[in-house]
Amino acid sequence: MSDAHDSHGDFGDLQMGTHHVSSALQFTSVLIALLFLTIITVAVAQFDFGGANMLIAMGIASVKAALVILFFMHVKYDTAINKIMFLSSFLFLSLLFIFTLADRATRQMDHRAHTIKTPVASEWVHPNTLNSDH
Amino acid sequence: MTTQVPPVETATPGVETERKTYLNVTKGFMSWAGTLDHKRIGLMYLIGTSAALLAGGLFALLVRLHLWEPTGMLFDNAEYNQVFTLHGVFMVFLFVIPAIPAALGNMILPLQLGAIDVALPRLNLLSFYLWVTGAIFAILAIVAGGFDTGWTFYTPYSLYTQQAVGLIGMGVFILGFSSIFTGLNFIVTVHKLRAPGLTWFRMPLFIWALYATSILQVLATPVLGITVLLVAIERLYHIGIFDPRLGGDAVLFEHFFWFYSHPAVYIMVLPAFGIISELVTVHSRKPLFGYKLIAFSSLAIAIISFLVWGHHMFTSGQSTYAMFAFSFLTFFVAIPTAIKEFSWVATVWKGSIALNSPMLYTLAFLIIFAIGGLTGVILGALNVDIHLHDTYFVVAHFHYVMMGSIALAFFAGLHHWWPKMFGVMYNETHAKISCALIFIGFNATFIPQFIMGSRGMPRRYATYVPDYEPYHKASTIGAMVLGVGVAFMVYYLVVSLLQKKRAMENQWGGVTLEWETPTPPPLENFSKPPVVTNEVYDYSKLDLETTITPAK
Amino acid sequence: MFTTLIQDPPAAATPQGPDYATGIATETDKWGQLTKLASTFDDVDGLFYFTYVVCIFFFVLITGALLYSVVRYRRKTYDQPAASNVTHNTPLEVIWTVIPLLIVMVMFAWGFKGSLDMTYVPSDARQYKATASQWNWLFHYPNDPAKSRNELWVEIGKPAEFLLESTDVLHAFFLPSQRVKRDIVPGRYQSVWFTPTELGEFHLFCAEYCGLDHSKMYAKMHVVTAEEYADRPWDTFDDSTPEAAIKSGESIYQSACYSCHSVDGSKLTGPSWKGLFEKSGDQIVGAKREVIAGGATQTVTVDFDYIKESIHDPEAKKAVGYENANMTPFKDLNDRQIKAVIAYMKTLAQ
Amino acid sequence: MSHDDHHSVVIPAPGPEFKPHTVAHHFDTPVQEFQSAKLGFWLFLATEILLFGGLFAAYFYFHEQYPETFVVGGKQLDWRLGGLNTCVLLLSSWTMAMGVRAAQTSQKKKLLMYCGLTVLGAAIFMVIKFFEYKAKSDHGLFVFSEMLGGYDTATGQLPWFTDIHGVMAGVPHGHMFFAIYVTMTGIHGLHVIIGAGLIIWIMFGAAKGRFHAGYYLPVDLVGLYWHLVDLIWIFLFPLLYLVP
């Protein structure tokens, strides 16, 4: 793994700017960091921080994801447009999350909520077949 | 936007030499089925989507005929539910979404960019075959007993009904990937294959619109994919995510569905805006008014459209807070849309307006889209929408946008690029008659629907309260006129292919790159790679001789 | 317990077509677009017409400019250039961005205020419940055991709140005349309210597609005066003829009594109703029963008073052999209903 | 009338064990070809993110609705196996990154070796996953043989959720956690299998010498796909095994 200086320059004129060869040392460091963070996330999960559990776990997972994206997926060295395109998917995903979960979270805050209970499935009866004969 | 390329050498007048075009360069079934040429793929899409349009239109006519009588004329309720569902599914998934980007876009986008093909031609062909597969699934689903969920597949009904929802769900999933791949391909093509000198702000607005559309296709469609996949899993395995009997939530389905399907409305309408932007300037022979504002408004619409899906759910039990946010954001879509409409009108103003058939279709679009867009504003207001939601008012509104605007823009584009695509000209008088029939028929169909909708007629009704009978009758008569208009259009377009009346080299006097190639284009589009030196829509550089030179 | 006391009105599996309320949709408001407003939610109409006028203004503006241009600047020769090559006008573009923005913000605020009003239920609202099933409506009235199917009665001027539930798929509760609509989502309750302001019959539609007979899922709402409302017109209990009384009695038995009392002599939790009355010649008379009252055994003759006491206060006299059975008192059955039950009991006499 | 010069761009092979690469005719330069394909692939990965995003949104939605189900259900999963699988996937991501690096530096044997190791990682992951699924199936938490069995509408009984040991007794909608668990890990597992298949396809190409410093595009793209599979698991692991 000491071949970081291997020649790939023969093609530099043909593929200029298209690739960046990371050193093996960098990959290995990232791997060690990822494994370490995995241990931390497991260790932290043994304690109960109440509502913060999810935030902590997602925070660590996001750091790990960032490492994978930046180094294993070479995004750190990629062209601006590729960065924008890939990262915009997270932006749009967050829109789905924010609005859907905000609806879910604020539904109980409606001022009529105290009179409106959520019935459980067993309280209602369903027809066994719905127009199956058509 | 002329290029430095000298005009293509013209054949000696009177001598018939068959020039090699993309249409005749190779022959045989496999040369089409296995083609990687964007124009041939676009043409195959055109045939496929047009067939879907005619099928969907036939279903629509059957629906309208059925509703002639309050008790229904043709079907029992089960059949009626299937027919209106088929109308929706065929029109939305097989026609409106792919028609403009995949058929006209495939044909025109690389030409306007000065490229010899799209960036990923194999993916383009795959995308077409995915469309075919999706269409086959839709037909299989009909054969397997049909489906009656409406095109929205709302759970839990779609989970309980015993019909072929799984098959059509699979079809929609596959069609989704077809749409994703088309969009992906266009984004890459626009980024990587622009001709030298074709900067972003020299790009024709059709390309801007297709680019914005592609972003939506790539980012919204996967959510539809996972949604129909979950419905399929739910039907097979009863996991319970969407099934209230098992603790699932039908409103979550609506969130997922509209996260896609609202942007999908703009997937459908943005390419139509692109065509209209293009046609308004060519047929007014005047640079587009507010070019940059229109370009950015396409992007703005694309992004805002992700923030407003909840306005389809104002009555479905969202929290008041979510309704507040969604209604507020919904009104913001009105602004870029209004900017576009005003800019088009300002472009026509003091132009040199050629009243040929593409321009007539464009003018019809501008009027109909004004109604479609403005009634959308009425629906954006929360309390008014509560009254109008799920009534014929909404049906009329989205038909004004989807049929009236998008299909008319598609027809306009088809008439505009028909001479480019085939080198032949249709009968202009016939085209004008057909445009008039479509315009009159369309308004006669849907204005009564606005009226009965605001008076409370709910949608998707196989039978109805007799109070609404006069409006239904008027609407049915209008639909027949509209049907005759479309059928007549198909007739004269087919005739034009058989009569082979030569079109002009540059039939309308366009200055974008697609008019720089011979008509119809050769296999690899340009004899020499074009270089763009002019600003966009600069009609002072137009070579008017090409507009009266017959194509070879 | 109210809900089990009286049997639900029968639901036709496939209705033969609703008995439509008449002449409502054709009766429009004075501007001719919407159906006549019959509730207090006049903001809907106000905003609708405000938007409508704004829309017509812009439509006329756009169409007028287009048609004028087409006529005035029509291309007459193939090489005619444009009359102007202006490509932008910043003040104009700012104006047509800002003015629509202001207008739509007014619409948003107005619409949101209107919809907030629709969520604040007055404290004096009557609370009804509507149960939607494929493809019919069942209405429950406040503190009333009687229910009605596909017909609804509300009092004029009195706020009515509806708790909405679905037993199967999505439905929507839609009263065009009241300007209210709410989807009914299985798995949870939704609510909607309005104050009817006009007497008459009104359409109640299902507005969310719910399958085969979606279009036949129709109910008629009667808005009635306070006096008529006090008569409980939804109560279809009928004892006008002996046959009707027997039928009503049987229907009460079917909904409330059948699980503990048999009618064929077999022993369930409570004593069978068979043999409570006996045939004596052409007469049907009450049988004699051994009962325990206050710890002592006594014999009673079955009659109206005994049956009424047993229904309203089952612990007072307990039939021998059923000392340990506990019956829920059904205090809401009134004398007419009890007489109907007795009429049904008499048909079981031997 | 086509541009003849388009057909002539050929990237020479760096050695006799490699094959030259011909640039597709509609591209002017290899850079254009490389960047086009890569941009396209990033967009495809964006769609994958949103596809899984729907599942994650469903997870959070029901996590809020039925917290108890997730607390009790999450305890039924063995975090040791999940953690082990996390490490396996991270390692395989590393071998894949090294594999791409080997392709970039024209090291054919190393490319084959790293690809082989990555496929091995995928196999270990799926084997561990299989045993996890089997244990859950044996406990009636999702019975695979019964998954297609429909359900009894009268009782609401799910055939695939029999909960033999009653671990979810008294928890409302106890099946919901397992429904989400099996859907998310199932679709993820499908991606693992597809990814492994793609890597095997790369290995065939690599054996023929198709990939070298001049042309390693397919290796790069498959590598990105594999890292995405890893990326998703990085979130799945704490959400399913640890947090609830």
CSV table of C-alpha atoms in Angstrom, one decimal, chain B residues 30 50 105 113 120 135-136 145 148 152 158 227 240 248 252 258-259 264 317 324 341 434 511 521 530:
chain,number,residue,atom,x,y,z
B,30,MET,CA,-34.0,-3.3,-35.7
B,50,SER,CA,-49.8,9.9,-28.8
B,105,GLY,CA,-37.6,17.2,-25.7
B,113,LEU,CA,-27.8,22.5,-27.7
B,120,LEU,CA,-26.2,8.9,-22.3
B,135,ALA,CA,-47.4,0.7,-20.7
B,136,ILE,CA,-47.6,-3.1,-21.1
B,145,GLY,CA,-59.6,-7.2,-14.4
B,148,ASP,CA,-60.7,1.3,-9.8
B,152,THR,CA,-54.1,8.7,-6.9
B,158,SER,CA,-56.2,0.8,-2.9
B,227,THR,CA,-44.7,4.9,-2.2
B,240,GLY,CA,-49.4,-2.0,8.0
B,248,GLY,CA,-50.9,2.6,9.7
B,252,LEU,CA,-48.9,9.5,5.5
B,258,TRP,CA,-48.2,14.4,-3.1
B,259,PHE,CA,-44.6,15.0,-2.4
B,264,ALA,CA,-45.2,16.2,-11.0
B,317,GLY,CA,-56.8,16.0,8.5
B,324,PHE,CA,-51.0,27.4,7.3
B,341,GLU,CA,-47.7,34.8,-18.4
B,434,SER,CA,-58.8,22.0,-35.7
B,511,VAL,CA,-33.0,31.4,-34.9
B,521,PRO,CA,-31.8,16.7,-39.7
B,530,PRO,CA,-21.9,24.6,-34.4
